[in-house]
Coordinates of N, CA and C in Angstrom, one line a residue:
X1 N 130.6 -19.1 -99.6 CA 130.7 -17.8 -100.3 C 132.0 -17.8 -101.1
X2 N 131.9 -17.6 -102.6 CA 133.3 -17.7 -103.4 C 133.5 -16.3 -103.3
X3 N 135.2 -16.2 -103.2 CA 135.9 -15.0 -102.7 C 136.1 -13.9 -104.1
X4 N 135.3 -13.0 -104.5 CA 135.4 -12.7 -105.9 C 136.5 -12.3 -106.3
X5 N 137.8 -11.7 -105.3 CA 138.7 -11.2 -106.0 C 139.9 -12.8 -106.1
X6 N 139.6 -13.6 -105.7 CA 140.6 -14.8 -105.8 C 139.9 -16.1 -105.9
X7 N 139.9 -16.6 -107.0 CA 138.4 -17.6 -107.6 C 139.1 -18.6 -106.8
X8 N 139.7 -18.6 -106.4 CA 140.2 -20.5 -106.0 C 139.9 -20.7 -104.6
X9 N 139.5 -19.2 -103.4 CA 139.2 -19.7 -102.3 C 137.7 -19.3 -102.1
X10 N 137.2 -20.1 -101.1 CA 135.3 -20.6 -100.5 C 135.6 -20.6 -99.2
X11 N 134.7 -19.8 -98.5 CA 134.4 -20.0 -97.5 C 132.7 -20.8 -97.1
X12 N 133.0 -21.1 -96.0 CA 132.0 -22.0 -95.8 C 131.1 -22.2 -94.3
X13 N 130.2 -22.2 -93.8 CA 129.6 -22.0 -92.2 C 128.9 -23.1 -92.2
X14 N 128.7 -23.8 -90.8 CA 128.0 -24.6 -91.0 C 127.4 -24.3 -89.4
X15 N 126.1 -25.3 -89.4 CA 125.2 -25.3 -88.4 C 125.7 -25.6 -86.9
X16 N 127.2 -25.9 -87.0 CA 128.0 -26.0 -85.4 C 128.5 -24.9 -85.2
X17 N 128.8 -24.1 -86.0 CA 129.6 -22.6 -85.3 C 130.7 -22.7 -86.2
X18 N 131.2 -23.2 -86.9 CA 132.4 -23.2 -87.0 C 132.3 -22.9 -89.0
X19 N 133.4 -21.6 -89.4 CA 133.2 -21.4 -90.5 C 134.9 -21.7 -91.1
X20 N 134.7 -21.9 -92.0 CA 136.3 -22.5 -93.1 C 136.2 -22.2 -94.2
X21 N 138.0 -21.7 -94.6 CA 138.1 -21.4 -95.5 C 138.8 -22.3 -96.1
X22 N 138.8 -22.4 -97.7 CA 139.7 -23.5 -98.7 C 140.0 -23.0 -99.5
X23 N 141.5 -23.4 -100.0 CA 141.7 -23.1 -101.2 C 141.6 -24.3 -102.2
X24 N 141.0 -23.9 -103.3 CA 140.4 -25.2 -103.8 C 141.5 -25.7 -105.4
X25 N 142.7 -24.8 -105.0 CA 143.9 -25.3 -105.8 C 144.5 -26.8 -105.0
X26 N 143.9 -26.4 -103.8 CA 144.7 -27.7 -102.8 C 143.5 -28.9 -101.9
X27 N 142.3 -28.3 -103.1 CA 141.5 -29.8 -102.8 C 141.6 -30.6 -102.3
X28 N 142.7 -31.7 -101.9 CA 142.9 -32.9 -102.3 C 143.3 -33.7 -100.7
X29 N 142.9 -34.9 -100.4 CA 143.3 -35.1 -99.0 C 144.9 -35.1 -99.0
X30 N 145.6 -34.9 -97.9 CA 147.3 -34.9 -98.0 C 147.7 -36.5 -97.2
X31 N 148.5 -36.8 -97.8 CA 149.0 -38.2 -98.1 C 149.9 -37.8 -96.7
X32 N 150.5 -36.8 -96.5 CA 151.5 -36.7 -95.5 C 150.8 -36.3 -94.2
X33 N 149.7 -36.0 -93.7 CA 149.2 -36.0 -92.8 C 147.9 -37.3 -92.6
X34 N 147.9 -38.3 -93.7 CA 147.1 -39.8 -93.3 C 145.6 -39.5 -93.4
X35 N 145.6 -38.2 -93.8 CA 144.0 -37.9 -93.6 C 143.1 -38.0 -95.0
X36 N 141.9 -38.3 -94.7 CA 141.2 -39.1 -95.8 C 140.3 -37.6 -96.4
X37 N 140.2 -37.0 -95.6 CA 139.5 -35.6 -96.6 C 140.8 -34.5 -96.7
X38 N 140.4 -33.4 -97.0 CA 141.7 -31.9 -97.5 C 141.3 -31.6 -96.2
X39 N 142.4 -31.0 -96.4 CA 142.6 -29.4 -95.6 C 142.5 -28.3 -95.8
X40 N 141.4 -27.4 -94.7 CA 141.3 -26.5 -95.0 C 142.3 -25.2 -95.2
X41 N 142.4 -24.2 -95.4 CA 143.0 -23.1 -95.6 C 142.7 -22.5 -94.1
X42 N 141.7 -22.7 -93.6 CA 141.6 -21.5 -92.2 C 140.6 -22.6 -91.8
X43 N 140.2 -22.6 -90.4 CA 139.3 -22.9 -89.3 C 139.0 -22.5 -88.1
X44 N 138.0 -22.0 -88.0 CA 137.3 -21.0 -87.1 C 136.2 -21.8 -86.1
X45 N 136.2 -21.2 -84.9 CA 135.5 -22.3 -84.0 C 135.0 -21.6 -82.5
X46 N 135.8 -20.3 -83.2 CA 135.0 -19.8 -82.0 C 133.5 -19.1 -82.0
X47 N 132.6 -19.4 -82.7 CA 130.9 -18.8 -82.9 C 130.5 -20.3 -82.3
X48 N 129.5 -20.1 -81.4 CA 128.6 -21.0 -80.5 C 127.3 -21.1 -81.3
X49 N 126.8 -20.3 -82.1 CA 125.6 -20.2 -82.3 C 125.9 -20.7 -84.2
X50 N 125.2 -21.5 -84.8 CA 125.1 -21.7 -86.5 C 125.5 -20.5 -87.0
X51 N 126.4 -20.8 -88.3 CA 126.8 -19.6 -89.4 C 125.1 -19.4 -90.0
X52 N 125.0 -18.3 -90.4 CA 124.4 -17.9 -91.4 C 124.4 -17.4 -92.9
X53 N 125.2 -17.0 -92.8 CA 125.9 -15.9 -93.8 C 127.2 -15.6 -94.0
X54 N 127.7 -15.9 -94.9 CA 129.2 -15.2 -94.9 C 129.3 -14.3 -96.5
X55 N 130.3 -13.5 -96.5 CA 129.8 -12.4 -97.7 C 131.7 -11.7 -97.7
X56 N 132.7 -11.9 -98.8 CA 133.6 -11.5 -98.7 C 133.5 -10.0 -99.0
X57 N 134.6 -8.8 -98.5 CA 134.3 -7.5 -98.9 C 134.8 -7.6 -100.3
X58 N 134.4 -6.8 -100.7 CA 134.2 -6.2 -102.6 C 135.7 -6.3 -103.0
X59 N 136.0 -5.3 -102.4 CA 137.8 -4.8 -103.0 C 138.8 -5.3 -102.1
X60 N 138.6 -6.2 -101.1 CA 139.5 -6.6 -100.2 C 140.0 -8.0 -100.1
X61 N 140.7 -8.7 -100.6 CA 140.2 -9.9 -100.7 C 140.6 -10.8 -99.4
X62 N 140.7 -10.2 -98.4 CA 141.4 -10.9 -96.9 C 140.3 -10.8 -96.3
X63 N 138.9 -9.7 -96.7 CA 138.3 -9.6 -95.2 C 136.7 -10.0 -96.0
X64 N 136.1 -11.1 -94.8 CA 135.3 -11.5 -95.0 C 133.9 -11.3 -93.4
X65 N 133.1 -11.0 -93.9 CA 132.1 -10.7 -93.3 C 131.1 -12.2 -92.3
X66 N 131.2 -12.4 -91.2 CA 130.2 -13.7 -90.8 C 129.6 -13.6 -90.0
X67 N 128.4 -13.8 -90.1 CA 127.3 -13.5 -89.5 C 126.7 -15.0 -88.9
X68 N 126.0 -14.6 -87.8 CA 125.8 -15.9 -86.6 C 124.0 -15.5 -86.5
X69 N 123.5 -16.0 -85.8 CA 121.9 -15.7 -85.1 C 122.6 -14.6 -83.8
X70 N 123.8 -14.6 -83.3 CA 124.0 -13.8 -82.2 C 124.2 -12.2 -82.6
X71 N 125.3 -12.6 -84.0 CA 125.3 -10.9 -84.6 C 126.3 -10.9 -85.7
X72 N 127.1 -10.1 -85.9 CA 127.8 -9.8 -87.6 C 129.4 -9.1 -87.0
X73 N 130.1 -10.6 -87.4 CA 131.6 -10.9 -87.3 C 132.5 -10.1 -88.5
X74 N 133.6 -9.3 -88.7 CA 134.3 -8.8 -89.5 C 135.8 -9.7 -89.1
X75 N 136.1 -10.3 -90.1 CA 137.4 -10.7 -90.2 C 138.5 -10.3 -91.2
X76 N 139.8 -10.7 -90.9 CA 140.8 -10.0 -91.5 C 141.8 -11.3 -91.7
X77 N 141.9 -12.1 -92.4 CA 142.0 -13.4 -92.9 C 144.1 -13.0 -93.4
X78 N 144.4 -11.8 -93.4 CA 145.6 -11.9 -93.6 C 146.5 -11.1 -92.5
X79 N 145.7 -11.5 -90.9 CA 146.7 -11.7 -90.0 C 146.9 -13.1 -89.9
X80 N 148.2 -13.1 -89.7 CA 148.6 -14.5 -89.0 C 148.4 -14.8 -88.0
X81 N 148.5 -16.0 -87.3 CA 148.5 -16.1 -85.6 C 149.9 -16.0 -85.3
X82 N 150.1 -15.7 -83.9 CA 151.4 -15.5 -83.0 C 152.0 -16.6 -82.5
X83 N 153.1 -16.8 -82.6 CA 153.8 -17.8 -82.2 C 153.4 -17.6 -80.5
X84 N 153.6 -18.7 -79.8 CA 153.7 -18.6 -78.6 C 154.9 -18.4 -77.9
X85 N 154.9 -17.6 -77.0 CA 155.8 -17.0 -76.2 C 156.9 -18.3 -75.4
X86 N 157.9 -18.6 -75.5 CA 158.7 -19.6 -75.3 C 159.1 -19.4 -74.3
X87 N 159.0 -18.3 -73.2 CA 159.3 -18.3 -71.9 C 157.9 -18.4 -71.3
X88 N 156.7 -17.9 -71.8 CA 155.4 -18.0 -70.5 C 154.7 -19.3 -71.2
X89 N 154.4 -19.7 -72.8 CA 154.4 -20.1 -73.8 C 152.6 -19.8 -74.0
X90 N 152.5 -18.2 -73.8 CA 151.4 -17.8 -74.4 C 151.6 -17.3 -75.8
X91 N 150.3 -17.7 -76.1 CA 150.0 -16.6 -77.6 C 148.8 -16.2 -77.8
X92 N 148.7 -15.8 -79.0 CA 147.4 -15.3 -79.6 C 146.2 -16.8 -79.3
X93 N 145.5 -17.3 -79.3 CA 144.6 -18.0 -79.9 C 144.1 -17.6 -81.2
X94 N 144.0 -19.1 -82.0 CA 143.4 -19.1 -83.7 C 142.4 -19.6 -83.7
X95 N 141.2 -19.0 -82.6 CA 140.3 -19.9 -82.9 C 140.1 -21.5 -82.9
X96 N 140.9 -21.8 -82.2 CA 141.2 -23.5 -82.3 C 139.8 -23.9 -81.6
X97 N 140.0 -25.5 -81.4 CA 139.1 -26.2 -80.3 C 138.7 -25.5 -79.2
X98 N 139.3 -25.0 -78.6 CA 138.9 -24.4 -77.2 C 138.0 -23.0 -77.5
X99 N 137.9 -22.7 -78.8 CA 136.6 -21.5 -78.8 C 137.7 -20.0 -78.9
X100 N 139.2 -19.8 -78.4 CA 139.8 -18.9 -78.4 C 139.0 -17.6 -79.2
X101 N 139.3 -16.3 -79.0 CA 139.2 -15.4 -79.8 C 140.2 -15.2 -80.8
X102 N 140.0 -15.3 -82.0 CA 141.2 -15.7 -83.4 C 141.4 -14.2 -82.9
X103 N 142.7 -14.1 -83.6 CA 143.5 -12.4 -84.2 C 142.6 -12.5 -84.8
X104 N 142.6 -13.0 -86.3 CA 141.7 -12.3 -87.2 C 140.6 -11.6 -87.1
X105 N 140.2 -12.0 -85.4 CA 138.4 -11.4 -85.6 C 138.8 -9.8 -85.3
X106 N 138.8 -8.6 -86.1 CA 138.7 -7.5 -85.6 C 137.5 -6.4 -85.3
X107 N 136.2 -7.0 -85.4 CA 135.2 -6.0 -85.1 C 134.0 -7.3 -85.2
X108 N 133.2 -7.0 -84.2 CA 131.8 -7.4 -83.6 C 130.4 -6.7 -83.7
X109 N 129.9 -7.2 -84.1 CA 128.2 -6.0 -83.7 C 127.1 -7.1 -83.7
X110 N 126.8 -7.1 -82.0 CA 125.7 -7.7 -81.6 C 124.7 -6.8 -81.2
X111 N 123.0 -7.2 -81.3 CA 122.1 -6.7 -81.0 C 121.4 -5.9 -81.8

């Protein structure tokens, strides 16, 4: 889904759960990380079930809508994640590998 109010970022879902954002000013694989494709802008990992749909809001250009077979995800793409806590060394989870619940997800509607 191209983001209408900022042409250069796409989001994207794919059939594992996992939806990404790019900014497509920064296309390009990075020499300094050795990696043979880009980097995305965001990566999301916590949906179990295939993307279906993703749909940015009209006038907002941070919040984007994603939808699964389980139900219809609202995100908020300009929270940051939380540093982790250097004495217990918790934090937020960003959706990483482990499935975490991102900050960004702020509203759910299954069923």
């Amino acid at each position: 889904a191209w983001n209408g109010l900022v042409s250069n970022l796409l989001a994207t879902g794919g059939d594992d759960g996992v939806f990404t954002v790019w900014d497509l000013r920064n296309f390009q694989p990075s020499p300094a990380s050795g990696a043979d494709t880009p980097s995305p802008l965001a990566r999301f990992t916590a949906h179990r079930n295939p993307i279906t749909s993703l749909e940015w809001h009209p006038t907002d250009e941070s919040m984007i809508a994603v939808s699964d077979e389980a139900g219809t995800y609202i995100y908020d793409l300009s929270i940051e994640e939380d540093e982790p806590n250097e004495e217990t060394g918790a934090g937020v989870g960003a959706g990483g590998e482990g499935g975490e619940i991102p900050p960004q997800l702020l509203f759910v509607h299954c069923g």
